[in-house]
Coordinates of C-alpha atoms in Angstrom, one line a residue:
M1 CA 7.3 26.2 15.8
S2 CA 4.2 24.2 16.7
S3 CA 3.9 22.2 19.7
T4 CA 3.1 18.4 18.0
T5 CA 5.8 16.5 16.5
S6 CA 4.8 12.6 14.9
S7 CA 6.9 9.5 15.3
R8 CA 5.7 9.7 11.5
R9 CA 7.6 12.9 10.9
R10 CA 10.7 11.6 12.6
Q11 CA 10.6 8.5 10.2
V12 CA 10.0 9.9 7.2
Q13 CA 13.4 12.2 8.0
R14 CA 15.6 9.4 8.8
L15 CA 14.8 7.7 6.1
A16 CA 15.3 10.5 3.7
L17 CA 18.2 11.1 4.8
T18 CA 20.0 7.9 4.9
G19 CA 21.1 6.2 1.7
V20 CA 20.2 9.5 0.3
G21 CA 21.1 8.2 -3.3
S22 CA 18.4 5.9 -3.1
A23 CA 16.0 8.5 -1.8
V24 CA 16.0 10.5 -5.1
L25 CA 12.4 9.4 -6.4
L26 CA 12.2 9.0 -10.0
V27 CA 8.9 9.9 -11.6
G28 CA 6.5 8.4 -13.9
I29 CA 5.9 5.5 -16.1
A30 CA 8.8 5.4 -18.5
P31 CA 8.0 4.5 -22.3
A32 CA 10.0 2.6 -24.5
A33 CA 13.3 4.1 -25.6
V34 CA 15.4 3.4 -28.2
A35 CA 18.9 2.5 -26.5
A36 CA 21.7 4.9 -27.6
T37 CA 25.9 4.1 -27.3
D38 CA 28.5 6.8 -26.0
V39 CA 26.0 8.8 -24.3
T40 CA 27.0 12.1 -22.7
I41 CA 25.0 13.0 -19.1
P42 CA 25.1 16.9 -18.2
L43 CA 25.2 17.4 -15.0
E44 CA 22.9 20.8 -14.9
P45 CA 20.1 19.9 -12.4
L46 CA 17.0 22.8 -12.3
E47 CA 16.6 22.5 -8.9
V48 CA 18.7 20.9 -5.8
E49 CA 16.7 20.2 -2.5
L50 CA 19.3 20.6 0.5
G51 CA 19.4 18.7 3.7
A52 CA 21.4 18.6 6.8
F53 CA 22.2 15.2 7.6
P54 CA 23.2 14.4 11.7
V55 CA 26.5 12.4 11.1
E56 CA 26.5 12.1 15.2
N57 CA 23.6 9.9 15.0
L58 CA 23.7 8.0 11.7
G59 CA 27.3 7.7 11.0
A60 CA 28.9 8.7 7.5
M61 CA 26.5 8.9 5.1
D62 CA 26.5 6.1 2.4
P63 CA 24.8 7.2 -0.7
M64 CA 24.9 3.9 -2.3
A65 CA 22.9 2.2 0.6
D66 CA 20.0 -0.2 0.2
P67 CA 17.0 2.0 1.0
A68 CA 15.4 -1.1 2.8
T69 CA 18.0 -1.1 5.4
A70 CA 16.6 0.9 8.3
P71 CA 19.1 3.2 9.9
A72 CA 20.9 2.1 13.2
V73 CA 20.3 5.4 15.0
T74 CA 23.1 6.0 18.0
P75 CA 22.2 9.1 20.5
V76 CA 23.9 12.1 20.9
P77 CA 24.9 12.0 24.5
V78 CA 23.9 14.9 26.6
Q79 CA 23.2 16.2 30.4
Y80 CA 20.4 17.9 31.6
S81 CA 21.0 21.7 32.1
G82 CA 23.9 21.0 29.9
T83 CA 23.8 22.5 26.1
I84 CA 24.1 21.2 22.9
T85 CA 25.5 23.6 20.1
V86 CA 24.7 22.9 16.4
A87 CA 26.8 24.1 13.7
L88 CA 25.1 24.9 10.7
P89 CA 26.3 24.0 7.0
T90 CA 27.4 27.9 5.8
E91 CA 24.8 27.8 2.7
L92 CA 21.6 28.0 5.1
D93 CA 20.6 30.8 6.7
D94 CA 18.9 30.7 10.6
S95 CA 18.0 33.8 10.9
A96 CA 14.1 32.9 11.8
V97 CA 15.2 29.7 13.3
E98 CA 13.5 28.3 16.9
A99 CA 13.8 25.1 18.3
A100 CA 11.9 22.6 19.9
L101 CA 12.6 19.6 21.9
T102 CA 10.3 16.7 22.1
F103 CA 10.2 13.7 24.9
D104 CA 7.9 10.6 24.1
D105 CA 7.8 8.9 27.3
D106 CA 4.7 6.1 26.6
G107 CA 6.4 5.6 23.3
D108 CA 3.3 5.8 21.5
G109 CA 5.2 7.9 19.2
N110 CA 3.7 11.2 20.1
P111 CA 5.4 13.6 22.3
D112 CA 4.3 13.9 25.9
V113 CA 6.5 16.5 26.9
I114 CA 7.5 19.5 24.5
Y115 CA 9.8 22.2 25.7
A116 CA 10.2 25.3 22.7
S117 CA 11.8 28.4 22.3
N118 CA 8.7 30.0 21.0
P119 CA 6.0 28.5 23.7
T120 CA 2.5 29.2 22.5
G121 CA 0.6 26.9 24.7
T122 CA 1.3 24.1 26.7
E123 CA 5.0 24.0 26.2
L124 CA 7.6 24.3 28.8
P125 CA 10.0 27.1 27.4
L126 CA 13.6 26.4 25.8
T127 CA 16.7 29.4 25.7
I128 CA 18.5 29.5 22.4
S129 CA 21.2 31.7 21.3
G130 CA 22.7 32.7 18.0
A131 CA 20.0 32.8 15.6
G132 CA 21.5 34.5 12.6
T133 CA 25.2 33.5 12.9
G134 CA 25.1 30.1 11.7
T135 CA 26.0 28.5 15.3
I136 CA 22.8 27.8 17.4
T137 CA 22.9 26.7 20.9
V138 CA 20.1 25.0 23.1
T139 CA 20.1 25.1 26.6
L140 CA 18.4 21.9 27.5
P141 CA 15.6 21.9 30.7
A142 CA 16.6 20.1 34.2
D143 CA 15.3 16.5 34.9
D144 CA 12.3 16.3 35.7
S145 CA 12.9 12.7 37.2
V146 CA 9.5 12.2 35.3
G147 CA 9.2 9.6 32.0
V148 CA 12.6 8.7 29.4
D149 CA 15.8 10.2 28.9
A150 CA 15.6 10.2 25.2
G151 CA 14.4 13.5 23.9
T152 CA 14.5 14.7 19.7
L153 CA 15.9 18.3 19.1
F154 CA 14.5 20.2 16.0
L155 CA 16.0 23.2 14.3
E156 CA 13.3 25.5 11.9
P157 CA 13.0 27.2 9.7
L158 CA 15.7 27.2 7.5
T159 CA 15.7 28.7 4.4
T160 CA 19.0 28.7 1.5
D161 CA 21.0 32.1 2.3
P162 CA 20.5 33.8 -1.2
A163 CA 24.6 35.4 -0.3
D164 CA 25.6 32.1 -1.2
L165 CA 23.0 30.4 -3.7
S166 CA 21.0 30.8 -6.0
P167 CA 16.8 30.3 -6.0
A168 CA 17.7 26.7 -7.9
F169 CA 18.5 25.5 -4.4
T170 CA 15.7 25.0 -1.5
Y171 CA 16.2 23.9 1.7
Y172 CA 13.7 21.0 3.0
D173 CA 12.7 19.6 6.9
P174 CA 14.6 21.3 9.8
V175 CA 18.0 19.9 11.5
F176 CA 17.1 16.9 13.9
Y177 CA 18.6 14.8 16.6
E178 CA 18.4 12.5 18.8
L179 CA 19.5 13.0 22.2
G180 CA 20.3 10.4 25.1
F181 CA 20.4 12.3 28.2
D182 CA 23.4 10.7 30.4
A183 CA 25.0 12.2 33.6
S184 CA 28.3 11.0 32.0
A185 CA 28.0 13.3 29.0
P186 CA 30.0 16.5 28.7
V187 CA 27.9 19.3 29.5
A188 CA 28.5 21.3 26.2
Q189 CA 28.0 18.9 23.7
N190 CA 28.6 20.0 20.3
V191 CA 27.2 18.7 16.8
A192 CA 28.0 19.9 13.3
P193 CA 25.2 18.1 10.5
E194 CA 26.3 18.1 7.1
L195 CA 24.8 19.6 4.5
V196 CA 23.1 16.9 1.4
A197 CA 22.7 18.5 -2.2
I198 CA 20.1 16.1 -3.9
S199 CA 19.2 16.4 -7.3
Q200 CA 18.0 14.9 -10.4
V201 CA 18.8 15.2 -14.2
P202 CA 17.7 15.4 -17.0
C203 CA 14.2 16.6 -15.6
A204 CA 14.0 18.4 -12.3
I205 CA 13.6 16.6 -8.8
S206 CA 10.1 17.8 -8.7
S207 CA 8.8 17.5 -11.6
A208 CA 6.1 14.8 -12.6
T209 CA 7.1 13.7 -15.9
S210 CA 9.4 11.0 -16.9
C211 CA 12.8 11.3 -18.2
P212 CA 15.0 8.1 -18.6
V213 CA 18.0 8.4 -20.4
P214 CA 18.4 5.3 -22.7
V215 CA 21.6 3.9 -23.0
T216 CA 22.7 0.0 -24.6
A217 CA 25.0 -2.3 -22.1
G218 CA 28.7 -2.0 -23.0
S219 CA 28.5 1.8 -23.7
T220 CA 30.3 4.3 -22.7
V221 CA 28.6 7.3 -20.4
T222 CA 30.5 10.7 -20.1
L223 CA 29.1 13.0 -17.1
D224 CA 30.1 16.6 -17.4
L225 CA 29.8 19.3 -14.8
T226 CA 29.4 21.9 -17.7
A227 CA 30.3 25.6 -17.1
A228 CA 26.3 26.4 -16.4
S229 CA 25.6 23.6 -14.0
V230 CA 24.3 25.4 -10.5
L231 CA 26.3 23.0 -9.0
R232 CA 28.8 24.5 -9.2
E233 CA 28.0 27.0 -6.4
L234 CA 28.7 24.1 -4.0
D235 CA 32.2 25.2 -4.9
L236 CA 32.4 22.0 -7.0
T237 CA 35.0 23.2 -9.9
D238 CA 35.4 19.6 -11.5
L239 CA 34.6 15.5 -10.5
T240 CA 37.3 15.0 -8.5
G241 CA 36.7 12.3 -6.2
V242 CA 32.8 11.4 -7.6
L243 CA 31.4 8.0 -7.1
V244 CA 29.2 6.7 -9.5
G245 CA 26.9 3.3 -8.5
L246 CA 23.8 2.1 -10.2
Q247 CA 20.8 0.1 -8.9
A248 CA 18.3 -1.6 -10.4
L249 CA 14.7 -0.5 -10.2
D250 CA 12.1 -3.1 -9.7
A251 CA 8.8 -2.9 -11.4
N252 CA 7.1 -0.8 -9.3
G253 CA 10.7 1.8 -9.5
D254 CA 11.6 0.8 -6.1
A255 CA 15.3 0.4 -6.0
V256 CA 16.6 -3.1 -5.5
G257 CA 19.5 -3.3 -2.9
A258 CA 22.4 -1.4 -3.1
A259 CA 24.6 0.6 -5.6
V260 CA 26.9 -1.4 -7.4
P261 CA 30.0 0.9 -7.4
L262 CA 31.4 1.7 -11.4
A263 CA 34.9 2.2 -12.4
V264 CA 35.2 6.0 -13.0
Q265 CA 37.9 8.1 -15.4
V266 CA 38.2 11.7 -14.1
S267 CA 39.6 14.2 -16.3
G268 CA 38.7 17.6 -14.8
S269 CA 35.2 18.2 -15.5
A270 CA 34.4 15.1 -17.1
A271 CA 34.1 11.5 -15.8
T272 CA 33.6 8.7 -17.6
F273 CA 32.5 4.7 -16.9
V274 CA 31.8 2.0 -19.1
L275 CA 27.6 0.4 -18.3
P276 CA 28.8 -3.4 -17.7
A277 CA 28.0 -5.1 -21.2
G278 CA 26.6 -7.8 -19.0
T279 CA 23.6 -5.6 -17.6
T280 CA 19.9 -7.1 -18.2
A281 CA 17.9 -4.6 -19.9
G282 CA 15.9 -2.9 -17.8
S283 CA 15.4 0.0 -15.5
Y284 CA 18.2 1.0 -13.6
G285 CA 18.7 4.1 -11.2
L286 CA 22.9 5.8 -11.5
V287 CA 24.1 7.3 -8.5
V288 CA 26.3 10.3 -8.7
A289 CA 27.7 11.3 -5.8
Q290 CA 30.7 14.0 -4.9
P291 CA 32.1 15.2 -1.7
T292 CA 31.9 19.3 -1.6
P293 CA 34.6 21.0 -0.4
A294 CA 32.5 22.4 2.6
G295 CA 32.4 19.1 3.9
G296 CA 28.8 18.1 2.5
V297 CA 28.2 15.7 -0.3
S298 CA 26.0 16.5 -3.7
V299 CA 23.6 13.2 -5.2
V300 CA 22.9 13.5 -8.3
A301 CA 19.9 11.0 -9.7
V302 CA 19.7 9.5 -13.2
E303 CA 17.5 6.9 -14.7
L304 CA 18.6 4.8 -17.4
T305 CA 16.6 2.6 -19.6
V306 CA 19.0 -0.1 -20.7
A307 CA 19.0 -2.2 -23.8
A308 CA 21.3 -5.5 -23.6
A309 CA 24.3 -5.9 -25.5
T310 CA 23.7 -6.6 -28.7
V311 CA 26.4 -9.4 -29.7
V312 CA 27.1 -9.4 -33.9
A313 CA 27.3 -12.9 -35.4
P314 CA 30.5 -13.5 -37.6
P315 CA 29.9 -13.9 -41.0
A316 CA 29.0 -17.5 -42.0
A317 CA 31.4 -19.5 -43.5
Q318 CA 30.8 -19.5 -47.5
P319 CA 31.0 -23.0 -49.4
V320 CA 33.5 -24.1 -51.7
V321 CA 32.7 -24.7 -54.7
N322 CA 33.9 -27.9 -56.1
D323 CA 36.9 -26.5 -58.8
G324 CA 38.3 -29.8 -60.4
L325 CA 39.6 -32.3 -58.6
R326 CA 39.5 -29.8 -55.2
S327 CA 37.1 -31.4 -53.3
N328 CA 34.7 -29.4 -50.7
T329 CA 36.5 -30.7 -47.7
G330 CA 38.9 -28.3 -48.7
V331 CA 41.2 -31.7 -49.3
E332 CA 43.1 -31.4 -52.7
A333 CA 43.8 -34.3 -54.2
V334 CA 47.5 -35.4 -55.4
E335 CA 47.7 -37.1 -58.2
A336 CA 49.9 -39.9 -58.3
G337 CA 53.5 -39.5 -58.7
S338 CA 52.9 -35.9 -57.9
T339 CA 55.3 -34.0 -55.4
G340 CA 52.0 -31.7 -54.3
T341 CA 51.6 -31.6 -50.8
A342 CA 47.9 -31.8 -49.3
A343 CA 46.3 -28.8 -48.3
V344 CA 44.1 -28.9 -45.4
T345 CA 41.5 -25.7 -44.5
A346 CA 40.8 -26.5 -41.1
G347 CA 38.0 -24.8 -38.9
A348 CA 36.1 -23.4 -41.9
G349 CA 32.3 -25.2 -41.0
M350 CA 33.2 -24.3 -37.1
L351 CA 32.2 -20.7 -36.9
L352 CA 28.4 -20.3 -36.3
L353 CA 27.5 -17.8 -33.6
A354 CA 24.2 -15.9 -32.7
G355 CA 23.5 -13.2 -31.2
V356 CA 20.0 -11.4 -29.6
G357 CA 19.5 -8.0 -28.3
G358 CA 16.6 -6.7 -26.4
V359 CA 14.9 -3.2 -25.0
A360 CA 13.2 -3.0 -22.0
V361 CA 10.4 -0.6 -21.0
A362 CA 11.2 1.1 -18.2
R363 CA 9.6 1.7 -14.7
N364 CA 10.1 5.1 -12.5
R365 CA 9.4 5.5 -9.1
R366 CA 6.9 7.6 -8.4
R367 CA 7.8 11.0 -6.5
P368 CA 5.7 11.0 -2.8
V369 CA 5.4 14.5 -2.0
A370 CA 7.6 16.2 0.0
E371 CA 6.7 17.3 3.5
G372 CA 7.6 21.1 4.3
G373 CA 10.0 22.2 7.2
T374 CA 7.8 22.2 9.8
C375 CA 7.3 20.0 13.0
D376 CA 3.5 19.9 13.1
S377 CA 2.2 16.6 13.3

């Protein structure tokens, strides 16, 4: 592990793991598409990117969160000369893992003091144990009485375990934790980051080609966890517990605000919801989030090109032909002395409705090049 870690890297990591449903980046500029009704979306991602979410720093992950809202970071309390043990998700292989602990004493965003488990230059030594077991214990350094009492711990490299997951799964970024050194903290601290699996359908998450799904507002959308879906490798046997949210995208393809939850009906491996009839035509991100049995979360992103619902006008009232003494008003004339009654046709001229519909050209996000899993600045 290298000796430098920039603040920019830490910021990217935090943002990439907070509001993770919004962090899935849709790419390209979508052409106009003919909207469809009663759409079925197979949840069959070609690629799944894995991350480890530091819940002790950031709290429970909210995949529907507004990506523009900066996360609140709570440092994990630790003691100098104590230990911190990180229980990694079982899907990750830590056979070659190393650790780095950095301190930014002057707050300029660049580390001033670096401890490393494999020091190669000016780094100070850092002791770790448990590589290859899934549980890494880091022995923290003694207090040097200089600088700040806050540091950042990084663990890398980590890979997916081929015994558990197929090559469709890749891991990105190191595990990282913000630490606060405090004499009242536990001498032996324990943390357990949660696995986050991010994907996109129908095109791959790394694809540079736009792939919006056209749908008309008011339509029923069915999500299908197919038998061949790689998401089943996360022990997802059906769509129990799935959450769905709709998030507007601006002209640049960026999410606008938090995702709005939609009511979902689940039946085994299928889940259906109705796209609200009042949804304005345009480009939207659909967030499909589901907890995994191991305590992680799967987040699938889908871009929708929504066409407004078309209001169908009722048939126009037919003109009444003057037949004998029947007037166009619908009132029947009564002869003198007759016992007949007057019949009035009500409301015939009051049925006039007009409907409009439309389609929109969707603009998708552009997906920035993801940073690799290294602590290099």
